[in-house]
Tab-separated table of C-alpha atoms in Angstrom:
chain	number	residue	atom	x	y	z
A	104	UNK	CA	91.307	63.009	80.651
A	105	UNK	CA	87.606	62.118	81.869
A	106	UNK	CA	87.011	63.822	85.309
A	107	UNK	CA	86.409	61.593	88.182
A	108	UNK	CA	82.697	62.932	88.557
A	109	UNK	CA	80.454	63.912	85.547
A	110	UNK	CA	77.818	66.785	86.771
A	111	UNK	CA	74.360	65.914	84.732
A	112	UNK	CA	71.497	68.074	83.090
A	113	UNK	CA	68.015	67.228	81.966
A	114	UNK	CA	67.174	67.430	78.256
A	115	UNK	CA	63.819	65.787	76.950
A	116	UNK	CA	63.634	64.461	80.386
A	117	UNK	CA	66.579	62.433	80.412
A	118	UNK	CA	69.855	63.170	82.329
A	119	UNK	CA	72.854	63.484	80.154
A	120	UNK	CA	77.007	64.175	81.162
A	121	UNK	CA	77.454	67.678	80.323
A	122	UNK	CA	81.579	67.445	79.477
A	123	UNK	CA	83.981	69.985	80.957
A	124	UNK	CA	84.442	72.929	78.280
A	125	UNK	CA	87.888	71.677	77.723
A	126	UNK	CA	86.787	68.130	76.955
A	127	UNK	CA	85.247	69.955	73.791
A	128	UNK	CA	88.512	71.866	72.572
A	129	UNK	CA	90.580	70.407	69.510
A	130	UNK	CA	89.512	71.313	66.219
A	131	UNK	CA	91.073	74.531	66.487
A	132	UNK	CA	94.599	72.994	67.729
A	133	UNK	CA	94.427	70.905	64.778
A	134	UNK	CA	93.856	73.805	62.263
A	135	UNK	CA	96.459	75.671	64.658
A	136	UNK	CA	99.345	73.229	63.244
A	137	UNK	CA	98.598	75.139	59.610
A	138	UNK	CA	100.558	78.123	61.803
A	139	UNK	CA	103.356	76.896	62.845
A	140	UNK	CA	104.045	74.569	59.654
A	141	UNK	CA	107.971	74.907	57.720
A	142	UNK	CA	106.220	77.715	55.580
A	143	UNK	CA	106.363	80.180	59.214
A	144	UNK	CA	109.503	79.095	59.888
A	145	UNK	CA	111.232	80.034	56.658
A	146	UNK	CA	109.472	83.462	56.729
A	147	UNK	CA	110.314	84.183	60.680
A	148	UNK	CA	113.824	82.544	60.173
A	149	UNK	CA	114.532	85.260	56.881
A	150	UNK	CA	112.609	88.082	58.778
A	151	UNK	CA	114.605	87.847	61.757
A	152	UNK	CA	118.123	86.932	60.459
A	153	UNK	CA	117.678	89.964	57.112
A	154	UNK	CA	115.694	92.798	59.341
A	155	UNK	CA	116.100	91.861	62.911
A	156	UNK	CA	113.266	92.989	65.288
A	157	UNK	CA	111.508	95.102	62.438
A	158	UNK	CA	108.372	92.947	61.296
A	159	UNK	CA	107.242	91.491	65.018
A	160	UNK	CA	104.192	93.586	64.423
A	161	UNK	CA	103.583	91.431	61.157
A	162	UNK	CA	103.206	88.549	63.036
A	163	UNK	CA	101.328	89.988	65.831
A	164	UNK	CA	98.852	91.200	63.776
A	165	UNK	CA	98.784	88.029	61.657
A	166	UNK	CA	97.831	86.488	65.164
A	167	UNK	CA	94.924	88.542	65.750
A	168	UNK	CA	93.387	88.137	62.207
A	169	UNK	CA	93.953	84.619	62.974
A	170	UNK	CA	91.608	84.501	66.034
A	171	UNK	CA	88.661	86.252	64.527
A	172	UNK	CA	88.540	84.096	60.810
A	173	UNK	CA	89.511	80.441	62.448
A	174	UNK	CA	86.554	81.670	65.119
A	175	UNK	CA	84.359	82.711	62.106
A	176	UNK	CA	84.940	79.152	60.118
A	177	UNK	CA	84.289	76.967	63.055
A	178	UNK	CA	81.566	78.894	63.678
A	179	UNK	CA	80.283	78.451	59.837
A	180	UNK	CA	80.524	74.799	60.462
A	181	UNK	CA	78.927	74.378	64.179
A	182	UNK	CA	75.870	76.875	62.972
A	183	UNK	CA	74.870	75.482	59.418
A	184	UNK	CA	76.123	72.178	59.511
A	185	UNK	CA	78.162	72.626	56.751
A	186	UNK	CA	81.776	73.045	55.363
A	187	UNK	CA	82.516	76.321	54.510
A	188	UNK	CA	83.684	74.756	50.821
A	189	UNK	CA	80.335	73.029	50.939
A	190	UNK	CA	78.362	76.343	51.670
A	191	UNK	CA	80.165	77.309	48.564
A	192	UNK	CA	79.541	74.487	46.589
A	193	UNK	CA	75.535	74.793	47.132
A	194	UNK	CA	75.706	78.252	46.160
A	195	UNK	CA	77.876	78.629	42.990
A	196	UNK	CA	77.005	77.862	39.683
A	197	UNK	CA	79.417	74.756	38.221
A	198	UNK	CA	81.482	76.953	35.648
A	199	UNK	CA	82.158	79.228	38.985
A	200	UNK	CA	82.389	76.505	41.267
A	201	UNK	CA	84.623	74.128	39.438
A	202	UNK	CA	87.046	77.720	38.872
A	203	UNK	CA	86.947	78.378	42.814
A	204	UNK	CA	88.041	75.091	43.557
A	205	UNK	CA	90.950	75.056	41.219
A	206	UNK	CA	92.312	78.097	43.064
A	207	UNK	CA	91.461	76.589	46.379
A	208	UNK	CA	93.058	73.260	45.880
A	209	UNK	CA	96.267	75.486	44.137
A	210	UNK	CA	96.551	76.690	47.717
A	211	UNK	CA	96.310	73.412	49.015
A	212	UNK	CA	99.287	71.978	46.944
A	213	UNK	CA	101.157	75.145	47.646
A	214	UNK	CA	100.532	74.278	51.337
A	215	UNK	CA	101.579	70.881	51.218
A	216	UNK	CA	104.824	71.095	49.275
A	217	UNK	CA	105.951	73.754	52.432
A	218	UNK	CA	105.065	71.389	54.797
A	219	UNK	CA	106.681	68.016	52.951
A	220	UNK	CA	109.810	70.224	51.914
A	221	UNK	CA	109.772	71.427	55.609
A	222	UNK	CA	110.062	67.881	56.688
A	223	UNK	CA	112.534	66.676	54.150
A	224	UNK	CA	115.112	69.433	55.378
A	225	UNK	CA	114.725	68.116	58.887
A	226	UNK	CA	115.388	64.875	58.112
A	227	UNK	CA	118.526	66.030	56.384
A	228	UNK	CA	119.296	68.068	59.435
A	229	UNK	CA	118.945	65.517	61.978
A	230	UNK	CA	120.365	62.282	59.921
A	231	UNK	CA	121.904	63.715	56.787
A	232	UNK	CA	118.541	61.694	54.558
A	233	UNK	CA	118.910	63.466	51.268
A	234	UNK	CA	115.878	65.811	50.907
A	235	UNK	CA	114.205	63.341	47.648
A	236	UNK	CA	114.281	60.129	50.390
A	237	UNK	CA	113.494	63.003	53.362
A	238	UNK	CA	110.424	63.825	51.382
A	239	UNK	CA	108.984	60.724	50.772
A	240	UNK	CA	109.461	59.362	54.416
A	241	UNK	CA	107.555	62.793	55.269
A	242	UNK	CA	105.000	61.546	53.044
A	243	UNK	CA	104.732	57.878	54.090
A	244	UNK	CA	104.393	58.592	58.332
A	245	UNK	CA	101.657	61.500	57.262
A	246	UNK	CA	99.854	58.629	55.461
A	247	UNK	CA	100.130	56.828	58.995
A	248	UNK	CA	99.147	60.039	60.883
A	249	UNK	CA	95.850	60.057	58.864
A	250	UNK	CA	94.813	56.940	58.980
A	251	UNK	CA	94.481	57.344	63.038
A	252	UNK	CA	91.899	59.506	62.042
A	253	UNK	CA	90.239	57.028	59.258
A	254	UNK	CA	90.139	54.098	61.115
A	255	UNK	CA	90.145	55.755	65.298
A	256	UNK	CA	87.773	58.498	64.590
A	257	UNK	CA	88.778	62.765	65.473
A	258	UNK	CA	89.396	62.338	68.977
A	259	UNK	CA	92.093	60.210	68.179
A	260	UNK	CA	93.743	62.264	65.791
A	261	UNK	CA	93.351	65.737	67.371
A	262	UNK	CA	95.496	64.317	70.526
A	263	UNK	CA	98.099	62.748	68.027
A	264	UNK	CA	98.567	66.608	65.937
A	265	UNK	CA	98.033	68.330	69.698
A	266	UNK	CA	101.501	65.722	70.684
A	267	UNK	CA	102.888	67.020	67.780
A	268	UNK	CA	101.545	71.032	68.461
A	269	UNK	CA	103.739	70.013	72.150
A	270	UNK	CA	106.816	68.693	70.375
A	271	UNK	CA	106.634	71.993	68.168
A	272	UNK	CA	106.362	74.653	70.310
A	273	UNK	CA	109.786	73.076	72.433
A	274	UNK	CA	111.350	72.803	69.361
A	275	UNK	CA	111.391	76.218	68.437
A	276	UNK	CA	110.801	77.987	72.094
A	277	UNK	CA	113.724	76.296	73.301
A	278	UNK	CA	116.771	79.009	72.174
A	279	UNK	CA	115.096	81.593	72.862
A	280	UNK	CA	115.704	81.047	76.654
A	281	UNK	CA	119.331	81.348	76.327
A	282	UNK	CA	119.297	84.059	73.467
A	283	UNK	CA	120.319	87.596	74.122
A	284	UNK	CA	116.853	89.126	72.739
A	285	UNK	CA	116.816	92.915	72.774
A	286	UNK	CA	113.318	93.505	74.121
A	287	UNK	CA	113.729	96.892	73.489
A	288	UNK	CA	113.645	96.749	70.108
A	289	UNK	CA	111.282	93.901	69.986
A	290	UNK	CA	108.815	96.776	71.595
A	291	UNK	CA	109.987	98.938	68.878
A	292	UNK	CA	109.319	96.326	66.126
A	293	UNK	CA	105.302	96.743	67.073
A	294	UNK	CA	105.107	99.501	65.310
A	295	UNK	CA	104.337	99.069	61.870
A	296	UNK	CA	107.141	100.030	58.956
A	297	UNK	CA	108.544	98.434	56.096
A	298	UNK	CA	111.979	98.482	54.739
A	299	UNK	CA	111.919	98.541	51.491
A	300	UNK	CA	110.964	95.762	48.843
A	301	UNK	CA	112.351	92.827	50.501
A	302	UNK	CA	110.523	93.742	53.802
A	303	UNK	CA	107.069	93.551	52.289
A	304	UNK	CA	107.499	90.663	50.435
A	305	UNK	CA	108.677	88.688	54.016
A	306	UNK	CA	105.906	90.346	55.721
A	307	UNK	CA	103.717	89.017	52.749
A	308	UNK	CA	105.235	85.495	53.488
A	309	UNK	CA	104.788	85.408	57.173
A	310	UNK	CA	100.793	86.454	56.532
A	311	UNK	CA	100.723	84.109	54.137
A	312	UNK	CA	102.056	81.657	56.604
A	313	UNK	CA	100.032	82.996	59.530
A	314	UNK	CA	96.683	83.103	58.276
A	315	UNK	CA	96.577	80.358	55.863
A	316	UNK	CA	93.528	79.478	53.802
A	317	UNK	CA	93.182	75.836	53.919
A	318	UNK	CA	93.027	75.870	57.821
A	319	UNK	CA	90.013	78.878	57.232
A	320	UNK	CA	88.399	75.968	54.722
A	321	UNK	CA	88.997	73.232	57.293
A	322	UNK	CA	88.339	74.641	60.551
A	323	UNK	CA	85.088	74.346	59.367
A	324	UNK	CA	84.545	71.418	58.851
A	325	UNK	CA	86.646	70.093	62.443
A	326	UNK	CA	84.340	71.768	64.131
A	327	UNK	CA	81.502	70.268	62.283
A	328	UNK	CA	82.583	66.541	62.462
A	329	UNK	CA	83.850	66.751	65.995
A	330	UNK	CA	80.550	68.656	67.944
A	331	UNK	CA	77.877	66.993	65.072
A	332	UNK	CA	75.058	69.638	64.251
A	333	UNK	CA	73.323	70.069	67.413
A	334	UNK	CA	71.015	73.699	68.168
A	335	UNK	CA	70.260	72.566	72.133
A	336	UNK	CA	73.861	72.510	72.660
A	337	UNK	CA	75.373	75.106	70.166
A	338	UNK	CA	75.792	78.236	72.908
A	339	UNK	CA	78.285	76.129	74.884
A	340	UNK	CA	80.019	74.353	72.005
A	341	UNK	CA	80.095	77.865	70.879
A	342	UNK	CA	81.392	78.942	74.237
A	343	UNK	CA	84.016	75.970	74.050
A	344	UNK	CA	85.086	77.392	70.624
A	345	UNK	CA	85.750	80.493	71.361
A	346	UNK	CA	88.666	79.073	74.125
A	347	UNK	CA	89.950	76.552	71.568
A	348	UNK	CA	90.626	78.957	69.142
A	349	UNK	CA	91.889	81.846	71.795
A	350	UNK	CA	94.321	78.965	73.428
A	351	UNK	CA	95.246	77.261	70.327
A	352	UNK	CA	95.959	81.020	68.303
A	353	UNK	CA	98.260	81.893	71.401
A	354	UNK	CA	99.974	79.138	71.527
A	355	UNK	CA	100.543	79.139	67.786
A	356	UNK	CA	101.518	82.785	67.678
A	357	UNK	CA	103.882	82.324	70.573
A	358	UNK	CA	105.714	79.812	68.869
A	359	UNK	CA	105.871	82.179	65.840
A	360	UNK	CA	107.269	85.582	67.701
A	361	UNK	CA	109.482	83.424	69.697
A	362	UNK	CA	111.194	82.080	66.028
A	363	UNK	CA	111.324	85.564	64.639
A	364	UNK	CA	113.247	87.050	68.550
A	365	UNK	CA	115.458	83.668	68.094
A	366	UNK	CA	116.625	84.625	64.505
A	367	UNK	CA	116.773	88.532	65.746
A	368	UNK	CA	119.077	87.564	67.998
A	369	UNK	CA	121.197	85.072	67.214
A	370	UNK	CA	120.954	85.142	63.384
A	371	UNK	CA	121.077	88.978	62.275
A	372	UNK	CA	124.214	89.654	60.020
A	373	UNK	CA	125.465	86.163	60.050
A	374	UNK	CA	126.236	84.367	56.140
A	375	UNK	CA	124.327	81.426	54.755
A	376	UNK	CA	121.367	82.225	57.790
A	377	UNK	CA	118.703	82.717	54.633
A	378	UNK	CA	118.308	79.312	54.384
A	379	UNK	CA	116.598	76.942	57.318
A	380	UNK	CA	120.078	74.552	57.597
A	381	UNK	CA	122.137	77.451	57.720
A	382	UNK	CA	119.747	78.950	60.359
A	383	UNK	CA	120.234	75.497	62.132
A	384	UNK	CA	123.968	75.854	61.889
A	385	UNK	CA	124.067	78.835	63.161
A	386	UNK	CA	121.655	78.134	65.974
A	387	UNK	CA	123.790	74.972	66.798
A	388	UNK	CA	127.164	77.420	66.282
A	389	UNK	CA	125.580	80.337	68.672
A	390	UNK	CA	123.229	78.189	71.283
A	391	UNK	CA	125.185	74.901	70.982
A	392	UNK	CA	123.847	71.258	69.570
A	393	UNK	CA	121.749	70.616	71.963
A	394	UNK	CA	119.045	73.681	70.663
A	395	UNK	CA	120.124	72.540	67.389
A	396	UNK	CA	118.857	69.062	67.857
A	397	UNK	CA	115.453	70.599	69.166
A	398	UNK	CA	115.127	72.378	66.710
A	399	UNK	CA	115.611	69.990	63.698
A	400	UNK	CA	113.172	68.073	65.764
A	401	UNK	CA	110.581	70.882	66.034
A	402	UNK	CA	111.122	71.405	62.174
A	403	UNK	CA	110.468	67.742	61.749
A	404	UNK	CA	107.038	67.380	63.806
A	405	UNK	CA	105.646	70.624	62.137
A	406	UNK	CA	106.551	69.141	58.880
A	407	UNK	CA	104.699	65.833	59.507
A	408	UNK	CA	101.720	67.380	61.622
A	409	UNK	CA	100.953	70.315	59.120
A	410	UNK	CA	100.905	68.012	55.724
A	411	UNK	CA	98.727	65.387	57.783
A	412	UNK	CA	96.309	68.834	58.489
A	413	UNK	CA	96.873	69.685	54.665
A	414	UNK	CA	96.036	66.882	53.219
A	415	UNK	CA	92.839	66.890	55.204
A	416	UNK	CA	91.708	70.685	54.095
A	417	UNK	CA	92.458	68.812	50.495
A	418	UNK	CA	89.894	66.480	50.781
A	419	UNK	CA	87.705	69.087	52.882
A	420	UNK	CA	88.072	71.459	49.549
A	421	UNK	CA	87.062	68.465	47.207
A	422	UNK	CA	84.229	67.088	48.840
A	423	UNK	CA	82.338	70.656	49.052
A	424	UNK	CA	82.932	72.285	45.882
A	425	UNK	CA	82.780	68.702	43.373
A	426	UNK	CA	81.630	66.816	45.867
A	427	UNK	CA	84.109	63.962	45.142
A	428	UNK	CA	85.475	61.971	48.257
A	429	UNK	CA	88.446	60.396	47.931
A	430	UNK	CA	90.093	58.846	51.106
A	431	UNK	CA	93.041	60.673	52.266
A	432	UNK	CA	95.808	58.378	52.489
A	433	UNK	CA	95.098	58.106	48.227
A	434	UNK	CA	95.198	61.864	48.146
A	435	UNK	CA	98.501	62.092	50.675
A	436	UNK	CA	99.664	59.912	47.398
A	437	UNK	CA	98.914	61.910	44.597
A	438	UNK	CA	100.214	65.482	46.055
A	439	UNK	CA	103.432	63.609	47.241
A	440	UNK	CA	104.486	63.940	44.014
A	441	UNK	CA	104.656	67.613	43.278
A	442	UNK	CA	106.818	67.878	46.550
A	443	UNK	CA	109.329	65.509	45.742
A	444	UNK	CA	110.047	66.397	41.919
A	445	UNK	CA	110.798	70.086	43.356
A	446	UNK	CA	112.748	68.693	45.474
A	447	UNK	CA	114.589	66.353	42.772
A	448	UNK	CA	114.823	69.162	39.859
A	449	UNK	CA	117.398	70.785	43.343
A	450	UNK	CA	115.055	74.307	43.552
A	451	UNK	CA	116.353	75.688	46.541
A	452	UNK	CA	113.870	74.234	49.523
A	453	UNK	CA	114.234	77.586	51.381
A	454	UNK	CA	113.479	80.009	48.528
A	455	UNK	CA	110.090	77.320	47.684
A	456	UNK	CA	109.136	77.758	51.041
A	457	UNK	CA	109.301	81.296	50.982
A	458	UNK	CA	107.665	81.923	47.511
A	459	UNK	CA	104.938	79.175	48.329
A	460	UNK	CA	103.673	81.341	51.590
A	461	UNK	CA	103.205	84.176	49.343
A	462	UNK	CA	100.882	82.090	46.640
A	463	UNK	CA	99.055	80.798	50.006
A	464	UNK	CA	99.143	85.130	51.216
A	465	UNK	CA	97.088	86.079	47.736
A	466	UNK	CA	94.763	83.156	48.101
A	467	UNK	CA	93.815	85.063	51.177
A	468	UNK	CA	90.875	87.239	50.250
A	469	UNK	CA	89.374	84.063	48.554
A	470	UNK	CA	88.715	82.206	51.685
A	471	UNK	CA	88.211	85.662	54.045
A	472	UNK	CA	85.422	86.829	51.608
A	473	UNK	CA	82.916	84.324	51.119
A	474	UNK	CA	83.071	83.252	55.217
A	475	UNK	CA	82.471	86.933	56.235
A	476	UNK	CA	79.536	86.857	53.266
A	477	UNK	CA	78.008	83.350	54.748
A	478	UNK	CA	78.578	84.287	58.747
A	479	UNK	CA	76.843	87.737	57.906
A	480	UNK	CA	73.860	85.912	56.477
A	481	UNK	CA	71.247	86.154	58.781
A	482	UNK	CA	69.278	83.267	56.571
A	483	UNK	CA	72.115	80.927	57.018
A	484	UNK	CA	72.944	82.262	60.750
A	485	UNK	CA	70.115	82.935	62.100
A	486	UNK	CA	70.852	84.327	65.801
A	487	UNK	CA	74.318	83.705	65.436
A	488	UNK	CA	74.947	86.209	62.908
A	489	UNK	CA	77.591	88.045	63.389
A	490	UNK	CA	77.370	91.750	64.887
A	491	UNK	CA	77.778	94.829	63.076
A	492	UNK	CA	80.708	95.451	64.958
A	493	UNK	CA	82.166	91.795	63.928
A	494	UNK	CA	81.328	92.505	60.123
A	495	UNK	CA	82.732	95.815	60.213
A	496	UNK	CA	86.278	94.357	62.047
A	497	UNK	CA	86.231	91.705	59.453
A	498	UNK	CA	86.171	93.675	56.542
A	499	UNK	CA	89.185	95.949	57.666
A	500	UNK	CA	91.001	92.865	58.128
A	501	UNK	CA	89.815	91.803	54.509
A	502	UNK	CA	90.562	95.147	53.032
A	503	UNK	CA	94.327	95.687	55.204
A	504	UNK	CA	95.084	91.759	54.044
A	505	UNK	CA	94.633	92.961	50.111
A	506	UNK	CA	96.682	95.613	50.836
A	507	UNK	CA	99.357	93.864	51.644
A	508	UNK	CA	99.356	91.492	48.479
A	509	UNK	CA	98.477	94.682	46.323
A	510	UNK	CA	101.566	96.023	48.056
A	511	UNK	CA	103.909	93.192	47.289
A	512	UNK	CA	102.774	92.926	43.194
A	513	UNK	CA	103.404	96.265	42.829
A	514	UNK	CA	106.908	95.499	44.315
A	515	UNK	CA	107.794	92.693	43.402
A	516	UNK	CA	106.485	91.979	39.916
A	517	UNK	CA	105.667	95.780	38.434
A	518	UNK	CA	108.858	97.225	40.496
A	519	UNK	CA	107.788	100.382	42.533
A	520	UNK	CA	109.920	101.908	44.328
């Protein structure tokens, strides 16, 4: 909302409206949605109901990674002007460039069919739509969703996913005020530990669902569309930033411990809670149907909201590494279709969920590494560069994030232990 008065400053010898810092948040509530899409609540629904309290710290940690890289991409994009998959795409040669985006936009369909399968299984939940029709509604109202922002411009858009960021965090939030939550052993799941196999490959999911690398590819270029490319101003667009993306993280990661304590405390031990509709059922069982109608409606909005913000990074990835543009209600099209023949062929939508945030948890380093290489550039950064300090934090997170996947091959696939 515009204040009533607008406090003015001279620049060039002109008096212009200096906004309110909060007039300039949004781009990082809009790459926010990519962490609380259906992916996170698969992952926080299994972690909770299978190992109760044990991987909060997961997710806590997820949540702080999540500040510093969605800081460093909007960052890349307010500084150079640029995308971070455009950086990219100036810099690598077209054999390597053409290869990088074929991984990147891998991540991007593995993104959207979580958030379109997400959405089908809401609609299922809420009207009893079978998940093929469920999945193509999804699809048709994110067409709608995106072309606010084609034809309205940003501003438009970031307050329609920010609604939808609202209608998410009730959705899920809402049991856990009438849960029994052991808090306890919540403080005792800080401390990190693994249990077994199974453990790491959850705590692989939820990173993969927590720090996800099409909002690290996109943040940078919301941030770029939405503040322009303008030095006189970039401190306090910076300043702005740096609350968007502290807010918006909080919120998101909020949203995502409060899942996990639901499923920890109403779920644990309870048949048929490894899947998101018999997590519902058992919500609606334990908490009663009103929570389970808030919920299926949380499940829905993230659904819609996050493959609206998908499809976006998409087209963010395309445009910077072959520079093609295609508009994005054609693209919303095209990966509609992967989503819905998974979802005819009868996979289980649960165990594709699951599986698809650990794909998006390896694609990881791909997206950490080159923004940590480009915001370290003092050619490309100039006084912005980031600090020793930074550089030194952001490689551990790199380093602890490769771990993790290293971790869940050796596992998973080459079965240690």
């Amino acid at each position: 909302m515009e204040p009533a008065a607008t406090p003015t400053v001279e620049r060039a010898g002109s008096p212009k409206p200096v906004r309110p810092l909060a007039w300039l948040w949004g781009p990082a509530f809009v790459a926010a949605i990519a962490y609380v899409d259906p992916g996170n609540v698969a992952a926080n629904l299994t972690a909770g109901a299978r190992f109760g309290y044990l991987l909060v710290w997961v997710l806590v940690a997820a949540n702080v990674m999540a500040m510093l890289v969605q800081y460093l991409s909007a960052k890349s994009g307010l500084v150079t002007g640029r995308s971070l998959p455009g950086l990219l795409g100036d810099r690598l040669p077209r054999g390597r460039r053409i290869a990088y985006w074929a991984q990147a936009e891998a991540v991007a369909l593995a993104t959207d069919l979580a958030e379109v399968l997400g959405g089908a299984i809401a609609l299922k939940i809420l009207f009893g739509i079978p998940l093929v029709w469920g999945g193509l509604i999804v699809g048709v109202v994110s067409m709608l969703i995106l072309a606010v922002q084609t034809r309205s411009g940003q501003r438009p858009f970031e307050l329609t996913v920010m609604g939808l960021l609202l209608v998410i965090t009730i959705g899920f939030s809402a049991g856990l005020f009438v849960s029994d939550v052991s808090w306890p052993e919540t403080a005792n799941g800080l401390v990190p530990r693994f249990d077994g196999s199974e453990s790491v490959l959850l705590a692989a999911s939820m990173l993969g669902a927590t720090v996800m690398p099409h909002a690290i590819y996109v943040h940078s270029a919301l941030a770029r569309d939405r503040h322009g490319h303008r030095p006189d101003e970039l401190p306090r667009i910076l300043q702005a930033t740096r609350w968007d993306v502290g807010l918006s993280m909080l919120v998101a990661g909020a949203v995502n411990i409060a899942m996990l304590l639901l499923a920890a405390a109403s779920l644990q031990g309870i048949a048929g809670t490894d899947s998101i509709e018999g997590a519902h059922a058992a919500i609606t069982d334990a908490l009663g149907p009103a929570f389970g109608v808030l919920f299926g409606i949380g499940l829905l909005a993230s659904g819609l909201a996050s493959t609206s913000v998908g499809c976006y990074a998409g087209a963010t990835i395309m445009n910077g590494l072959l520079r093609i543009k295609v508009p994005l209600v054609v693209r919303r099209a095209v990966t509609l279709v992967p989503a819905l023949a998974i979802l005819a062929a009868g996979v289980n939508p649960t165990t594709a969920l699951v599986f698809s945030q650990v794909f998006l948890s390896l694609g990881i380093p791909f997206a950490l590494i080159p923004l940590v290489r480009i915001t370290s550039d003092r050619t490309l950064m100039g006084r912005h560069v980031n600090g020793r300090l930074l550089q030194v934090t952001a490689w551990v997170v790199i380093a602890l994030v490769i771990a993790l996947n290293l971790a869940l091959v050796g596992l998973t696939v080459l079965g240690w232990g």
